[in-house]
């Protein structure tokens, strides 16, 4: 059993108002940058480009083959978007990045992350595995895709927990449709005005 440790530190801007949680990064050979959602065929940063800039290529480098880590991290810092994943250690049951074949060995300490970002009032999961992990930790029902439920963290802190469509191309929905759903969430949370 080959246990993989998470290769990235949590990205926690001091004034973060939203914590976005995926499942776990793909293998490093799939990365186009050293940051979250690094696989160039993953559509997360295209979704962000469409929602915030009406340009799906906004976060793509000039060579058209990588995402621009500095542009992305600067944008997330400015908007107050924290990023991490729902697991710190996993076993890949198959040699791919599919959530279906990820076994979480050590879940992330989500309450510990929230303690470092006291202004955060929203958790967003970007796939089934992350959603299941958050539901398990906070003992809550699973929201419908694109919707939220209320949860309580760190004793008395009230948060909205949104379940969003996966940004993986394996998820059967167009990037434009995914962006529409993400747009509504960002509007509801006040990050898009």
PDB file of C-alpha atoms in Angstrom:
ATOM      1  CA  UNK A   1       0.000   0.000   0.000  1.00  0.00           C
ATOM      2  CA  UNK A   2       1.612   3.241  -1.191  1.00  0.00           C
ATOM      3  CA  UNK A   3       0.431   6.169   0.964  1.00  0.00           C
ATOM      4  CA  UNK A   4       0.805   9.575  -0.703  1.00  0.00           C
ATOM      5  CA  UNK A   5       1.170  12.671   1.440  1.00  0.00           C
ATOM      6  CA  UNK A   6      -0.317  15.944   0.236  1.00  0.00           C
ATOM      7  CA  UNK A   7       2.414  17.815  -1.664  1.00  0.00           C
ATOM      8  CA  UNK A   8       1.098  21.353  -1.049  1.00  0.00           C
ATOM      9  CA  UNK A   9       0.631  23.542   2.007  1.00  0.00           C
ATOM     10  CA  UNK A  10      -2.865  24.952   2.515  1.00  0.00           C
ATOM     11  CA  UNK A  11      -3.337  28.309   0.775  1.00  0.00           C
ATOM     12  CA  UNK A  12      -4.937  30.451   3.475  1.00  0.00           C
ATOM     13  CA  UNK A  13      -5.076  34.181   2.761  1.00  0.00           C
ATOM     14  CA  UNK A  14      -5.480  36.038   6.038  1.00  0.00           C
ATOM     15  CA  UNK A  15      -8.794  37.627   5.028  1.00  0.00           C
ATOM     16  CA  UNK A  16     -10.218  34.505   3.336  1.00  0.00           C
ATOM     17  CA  UNK A  17     -14.009  34.378   3.338  1.00  0.00           C
ATOM     18  CA  UNK A  18     -14.362  31.123   1.383  1.00  0.00           C
ATOM     19  CA  UNK A  19     -12.527  27.793   1.716  1.00  0.00           C
ATOM     20  CA  UNK A  20     -12.551  25.671  -1.425  1.00  0.00           C
ATOM     21  CA  UNK A  21     -11.801  21.979  -0.892  1.00  0.00           C
ATOM     22  CA  UNK A  22     -11.007  19.444  -3.594  1.00  0.00           C
ATOM     23  CA  UNK A  23     -10.122  15.827  -2.936  1.00  0.00           C
ATOM     24  CA  UNK A  24      -6.369  15.438  -3.619  1.00  0.00           C
ATOM     25  CA  UNK A  25      -3.945  16.539  -6.370  1.00  0.00           C
ATOM     26  CA  UNK A  26      -3.182  14.266  -9.306  1.00  0.00           C
ATOM     27  CA  UNK A  27       0.244  12.666  -9.632  1.00  0.00           C
ATOM     28  CA  UNK A  28       2.959  15.266 -10.127  1.00  0.00           C
ATOM     29  CA  UNK A  29       3.652  14.295 -13.755  1.00  0.00           C
ATOM     30  CA  UNK A  30       0.166  15.674 -14.565  1.00  0.00           C
ATOM     31  CA  UNK A  31       0.901  19.108 -13.094  1.00  0.00           C
ATOM     32  CA  UNK A  32       1.203  22.276 -15.175  1.00  0.00           C
ATOM     33  CA  UNK A  33       2.031  24.407 -12.105  1.00  0.00           C
ATOM     34  CA  UNK A  34       2.818  24.123  -8.388  1.00  0.00           C
ATOM     35  CA  UNK A  35      -0.616  25.005  -7.031  1.00  0.00           C
ATOM     36  CA  UNK A  36      -4.121  23.649  -6.576  1.00  0.00           C
ATOM     37  CA  UNK A  37      -5.990  22.175  -9.553  1.00  0.00           C
ATOM     38  CA  UNK A  38      -2.636  21.867 -11.382  1.00  0.00           C
ATOM     39  CA  UNK A  39      -3.652  19.476 -14.157  1.00  0.00           C
ATOM     40  CA  UNK A  40      -4.007  21.481 -17.379  1.00  0.00           C
ATOM     41  CA  UNK A  41      -6.985  19.398 -18.458  1.00  0.00           C
ATOM     42  CA  UNK A  42      -8.804  20.240 -15.211  1.00  0.00           C
ATOM     43  CA  UNK A  43     -11.203  23.122 -15.842  1.00  0.00           C
ATOM     44  CA  UNK A  44     -11.219  24.892 -12.449  1.00  0.00           C
ATOM     45  CA  UNK A  45      -9.158  27.883 -13.575  1.00  0.00           C
ATOM     46  CA  UNK A  46     -11.123  28.064 -16.840  1.00  0.00           C
ATOM     47  CA  UNK A  47     -14.320  28.177 -14.760  1.00  0.00           C
ATOM     48  CA  UNK A  48     -12.815  31.028 -12.705  1.00  0.00           C
ATOM     49  CA  UNK A  49     -11.782  32.790 -15.919  1.00  0.00           C
ATOM     50  CA  UNK A  50     -15.301  32.566 -17.337  1.00  0.00           C
ATOM     51  CA  UNK A  51     -17.002  33.643 -14.104  1.00  0.00           C
ATOM     52  CA  UNK A  52     -14.778  36.567 -13.160  1.00  0.00           C
ATOM     53  CA  UNK A  53     -13.335  37.722 -16.509  1.00  0.00           C
ATOM     54  CA  UNK A  54     -15.623  36.301 -19.239  1.00  0.00           C
ATOM     55  CA  UNK A  55     -12.466  34.640 -20.597  1.00  0.00           C
ATOM     56  CA  UNK A  56     -11.842  30.931 -20.127  1.00  0.00           C
ATOM     57  CA  UNK A  57      -8.151  31.425 -20.978  1.00  0.00           C
ATOM     58  CA  UNK A  58      -7.579  34.281 -18.488  1.00  0.00           C
ATOM     59  CA  UNK A  59      -5.368  32.154 -16.187  1.00  0.00           C
ATOM     60  CA  UNK A  60      -3.511  30.317 -18.994  1.00  0.00           C
ATOM     61  CA  UNK A  61       0.117  31.281 -19.723  1.00  0.00           C
ATOM     62  CA  UNK A  62       1.169  32.716 -23.086  1.00  0.00           C
ATOM     63  CA  UNK A  63       2.454  29.314 -24.263  1.00  0.00           C
ATOM     64  CA  UNK A  64      -1.096  27.924 -23.894  1.00  0.00           C
ATOM     65  CA  UNK A  65       0.192  24.879 -21.983  1.00  0.00           C
ATOM     66  CA  UNK A  66       0.192  25.917 -18.326  1.00  0.00           C
ATOM     67  CA  UNK A  67      -1.799  27.816 -15.760  1.00  0.00           C
ATOM     68  CA  UNK A  68      -0.255  31.004 -14.360  1.00  0.00           C
ATOM     69  CA  UNK A  69       0.308  30.208 -10.683  1.00  0.00           C
ATOM     70  CA  UNK A  70       1.200  33.792  -9.720  1.00  0.00           C
ATOM     71  CA  UNK A  71      -1.866  35.233 -11.425  1.00  0.00           C
ATOM     72  CA  UNK A  72      -4.115  32.617  -9.807  1.00  0.00           C
ATOM     73  CA  UNK A  73      -2.692  32.911  -6.295  1.00  0.00           C
ATOM     74  CA  UNK A  74      -2.762  36.721  -6.477  1.00  0.00           C
ATOM     75  CA  UNK A  75      -6.387  36.635  -7.597  1.00  0.00           C
ATOM     76  CA  UNK A  76      -7.379  34.211  -4.820  1.00  0.00           C
ATOM     77  CA  UNK A  77      -5.517  36.332  -2.259  1.00  0.00           C
ATOM     78  CA  UNK A  78      -7.350  39.453  -3.435  1.00  0.00           C
ATOM     79  CA  UNK A  79     -10.775  37.760  -3.462  1.00  0.00           C
ATOM     80  CA  UNK A  80     -10.310  35.980  -0.138  1.00  0.00           C
ATOM     81  CA  UNK A  81     -10.428  32.431  -1.490  1.00  0.00           C
ATOM     82  CA  UNK A  82      -8.555  29.785   0.519  1.00  0.00           C
ATOM     83  CA  UNK A  83      -7.662  26.457  -1.073  1.00  0.00           C
ATOM     84  CA  UNK A  84      -6.885  23.005   0.198  1.00  0.00           C
ATOM     85  CA  UNK A  85      -8.133  19.439  -0.119  1.00  0.00           C
ATOM     86  CA  UNK A  86     -10.209  17.083   1.989  1.00  0.00           C
ATOM     87  CA  UNK A  87      -7.349  14.601   2.510  1.00  0.00           C
ATOM     88  CA  UNK A  88      -3.741  14.912   3.646  1.00  0.00           C
ATOM     89  CA  UNK A  89      -2.891  11.278   2.880  1.00  0.00           C
ATOM     90  CA  UNK A  90      -4.416   8.922   0.326  1.00  0.00           C
ATOM     91  CA  UNK A  91      -3.894   5.604  -1.387  1.00  0.00           C
ATOM     92  CA  UNK A  92      -4.562   5.490  -5.123  1.00  0.00           C
ATOM     93  CA  UNK A  93      -6.263   2.189  -5.804  1.00  0.00           C
ATOM     94  CA  UNK A  94      -5.686   2.727  -9.524  1.00  0.00           C
ATOM     95  CA  UNK A  95      -2.926   4.700 -11.187  1.00  0.00           C
ATOM     96  CA  UNK A  96      -5.000   7.809 -11.910  1.00  0.00           C
ATOM     97  CA  UNK A  97      -6.511  10.892 -10.263  1.00  0.00           C
ATOM     98  CA  UNK A  98     -10.112   9.671 -10.171  1.00  0.00           C
ATOM     99  CA  UNK A  99     -11.853  10.289  -6.859  1.00  0.00           C
ATOM    100  CA  UNK A 100     -13.571   6.932  -7.308  1.00  0.00           C
ATOM    101  CA  UNK A 101     -10.232   5.181  -6.739  1.00  0.00           C
ATOM    102  CA  UNK A 102      -8.891   7.406  -3.941  1.00  0.00           C
ATOM    103  CA  UNK A 103      -8.945   5.991  -0.450  1.00  0.00           C
ATOM    104  CA  UNK A 104      -8.579   8.706   2.190  1.00  0.00           C
ATOM    105  CA  UNK A 105      -6.092   7.549   4.828  1.00  0.00           C
ATOM    106  CA  UNK A 106      -5.927  10.870   6.712  1.00  0.00           C
ATOM    107  CA  UNK A 107      -8.648  13.481   6.303  1.00  0.00           C
ATOM    108  CA  UNK A 108      -7.670  17.144   6.404  1.00  0.00           C
ATOM    109  CA  UNK A 109      -8.192  19.005   9.672  1.00  0.00           C
ATOM    110  CA  UNK A 110     -10.836  21.314   8.256  1.00  0.00           C
ATOM    111  CA  UNK A 111     -11.677  22.897  11.610  1.00  0.00           C
ATOM    112  CA  UNK A 112      -7.957  23.565  12.102  1.00  0.00           C
ATOM    113  CA  UNK A 113      -7.879  25.303   8.717  1.00  0.00           C
ATOM    114  CA  UNK A 114     -10.944  27.362   9.628  1.00  0.00           C
ATOM    115  CA  UNK A 115      -9.305  28.512  12.860  1.00  0.00           C
ATOM    116  CA  UNK A 116      -6.550  30.087  10.741  1.00  0.00           C
ATOM    117  CA  UNK A 117      -9.081  31.985   8.599  1.00  0.00           C
ATOM    118  CA  UNK A 118     -11.542  33.490  11.101  1.00  0.00           C
ATOM    119  CA  UNK A 119     -13.433  35.562   8.492  1.00  0.00           C
ATOM    120  CA  UNK A 120     -14.347  32.473   6.459  1.00  0.00           C
ATOM    121  CA  UNK A 121     -18.078  31.794   6.370  1.00  0.00           C
ATOM    122  CA  UNK A 122     -18.305  29.455   3.377  1.00  0.00           C
ATOM    123  CA  UNK A 123     -16.933  26.001   2.560  1.00  0.00           C
ATOM    124  CA  UNK A 124     -17.122  24.842  -1.052  1.00  0.00           C
ATOM    125  CA  UNK A 125     -16.422  21.288  -2.157  1.00  0.00           C
ATOM    126  CA  UNK A 126     -15.495  20.579  -5.752  1.00  0.00           C
ATOM    127  CA  UNK A 127     -16.301  16.905  -6.082  1.00  0.00           C
ATOM    128  CA  UNK A 128     -17.942  13.860  -4.540  1.00  0.00           C
ATOM    129  CA  UNK A 129     -15.024  12.681  -2.388  1.00  0.00           C
ATOM    130  CA  UNK A 130     -14.540  16.128  -0.814  1.00  0.00           C
ATOM    131  CA  UNK A 131     -18.293  16.474  -0.265  1.00  0.00           C
ATOM    132  CA  UNK A 132     -18.474  13.107   1.487  1.00  0.00           C
ATOM    133  CA  UNK A 133     -15.512  14.057   3.708  1.00  0.00           C
ATOM    134  CA  UNK A 134     -17.092  17.364   4.773  1.00  0.00           C
ATOM    135  CA  UNK A 135     -20.459  15.680   5.430  1.00  0.00           C
ATOM    136  CA  UNK A 136     -18.720  13.094   7.587  1.00  0.00           C
ATOM    137  CA  UNK A 137     -16.750  15.668   9.592  1.00  0.00           C
ATOM    138  CA  UNK A 138     -19.683  18.026  10.205  1.00  0.00           C
ATOM    139  CA  UNK A 139     -22.384  15.324  10.434  1.00  0.00           C
ATOM    140  CA  UNK A 140     -24.572  17.067   7.899  1.00  0.00           C
ATOM    141  CA  UNK A 141     -26.707  16.078   4.947  1.00  0.00           C
ATOM    142  CA  UNK A 142     -25.276  16.264   1.453  1.00  0.00           C
ATOM    143  CA  UNK A 143     -26.383  19.396  -0.410  1.00  0.00           C
ATOM    144  CA  UNK A 144     -27.620  19.046  -3.971  1.00  0.00           C
ATOM    145  CA  UNK A 145     -25.039  20.073  -6.556  1.00  0.00           C
ATOM    146  CA  UNK A 146     -24.946  23.874  -6.747  1.00  0.00           C
ATOM    147  CA  UNK A 147     -26.760  24.259  -3.420  1.00  0.00           C
ATOM    148  CA  UNK A 148     -25.759  24.725   0.197  1.00  0.00           C
ATOM    149  CA  UNK A 149     -26.652  23.680   3.721  1.00  0.00           C
ATOM    150  CA  UNK A 150     -25.811  25.365   6.994  1.00  0.00           C
ATOM    151  CA  UNK A 151     -23.162  23.832   9.242  1.00  0.00           C
ATOM    152  CA  UNK A 152     -21.551  24.738  12.555  1.00  0.00           C
ATOM    153  CA  UNK A 153     -17.772  24.572  12.957  1.00  0.00           C
ATOM    154  CA  UNK A 154     -15.274  25.424  15.690  1.00  0.00           C
ATOM    155  CA  UNK A 155     -17.968  25.275  18.356  1.00  0.00           C
ATOM    156  CA  UNK A 156     -20.394  28.026  17.351  1.00  0.00           C
ATOM    157  CA  UNK A 157     -19.264  29.320  13.948  1.00  0.00           C
ATOM    158  CA  UNK A 158     -22.058  29.227  11.364  1.00  0.00           C
ATOM    159  CA  UNK A 159     -21.012  28.510   7.785  1.00  0.00           C
ATOM    160  CA  UNK A 160     -22.633  27.791   4.440  1.00  0.00           C
ATOM    161  CA  UNK A 161     -21.465  24.541   2.858  1.00  0.00           C
ATOM    162  CA  UNK A 162     -21.803  24.431  -0.949  1.00  0.00           C
ATOM    163  CA  UNK A 163     -21.423  21.313  -3.076  1.00  0.00           C
ATOM    164  CA  UNK A 164     -20.224  22.245  -6.554  1.00  0.00           C
ATOM    165  CA  UNK A 165     -19.743  20.219  -9.730  1.00  0.00           C
ATOM    166  CA  UNK A 166     -16.325  18.682 -10.194  1.00  0.00           C
ATOM    167  CA  UNK A 167     -13.993  20.640 -12.452  1.00  0.00           C
ATOM    168  CA  UNK A 168     -12.650  17.376 -13.860  1.00  0.00           C
ATOM    169  CA  UNK A 169     -13.331  16.792 -17.546  1.00  0.00           C
ATOM    170  CA  UNK A 170     -14.549  13.338 -16.519  1.00  0.00           C
ATOM    171  CA  UNK A 171     -17.575  15.023 -14.905  1.00  0.00           C
ATOM    172  CA  UNK A 172     -20.269  14.999 -17.618  1.00  0.00           C
ATOM    173  CA  UNK A 173     -21.084  18.693 -17.880  1.00  0.00           C
ATOM    174  CA  UNK A 174     -19.732  21.418 -20.147  1.00  0.00           C
ATOM    175  CA  UNK A 175     -17.313  23.964 -18.702  1.00  0.00           C
ATOM    176  CA  UNK A 176     -19.816  26.715 -19.590  1.00  0.00           C
ATOM    177  CA  UNK A 177     -22.600  25.013 -17.607  1.00  0.00           C
ATOM    178  CA  UNK A 178     -20.243  24.428 -14.672  1.00  0.00           C
ATOM    179  CA  UNK A 179     -19.279  28.110 -14.784  1.00  0.00           C
ATOM    180  CA  UNK A 180     -22.972  29.110 -14.598  1.00  0.00           C
ATOM    181  CA  UNK A 181     -23.371  27.074 -11.400  1.00  0.00           C
ATOM    182  CA  UNK A 182     -20.157  28.459  -9.886  1.00  0.00           C
ATOM    183  CA  UNK A 183     -21.233  31.999 -10.843  1.00  0.00           C
ATOM    184  CA  UNK A 184     -24.421  31.674  -8.788  1.00  0.00           C
ATOM    185  CA  UNK A 185     -22.452  30.434  -5.775  1.00  0.00           C
ATOM    186  CA  UNK A 186     -19.935  33.290  -6.034  1.00  0.00           C
ATOM    187  CA  UNK A 187     -22.810  35.770  -6.314  1.00  0.00           C
ATOM    188  CA  UNK A 188     -24.577  34.301  -3.275  1.00  0.00           C
ATOM    189  CA  UNK A 189     -21.388  34.426  -1.207  1.00  0.00           C
ATOM    190  CA  UNK A 190     -20.660  38.040  -2.190  1.00  0.00           C
ATOM    191  CA  UNK A 191     -17.383  37.284  -3.974  1.00  0.00           C
ATOM    192  CA  UNK A 192     -18.857  38.272  -7.332  1.00  0.00           C
ATOM    193  CA  UNK A 193     -20.709  41.563  -7.487  1.00  0.00           C
TER     194      UNK A 193
END
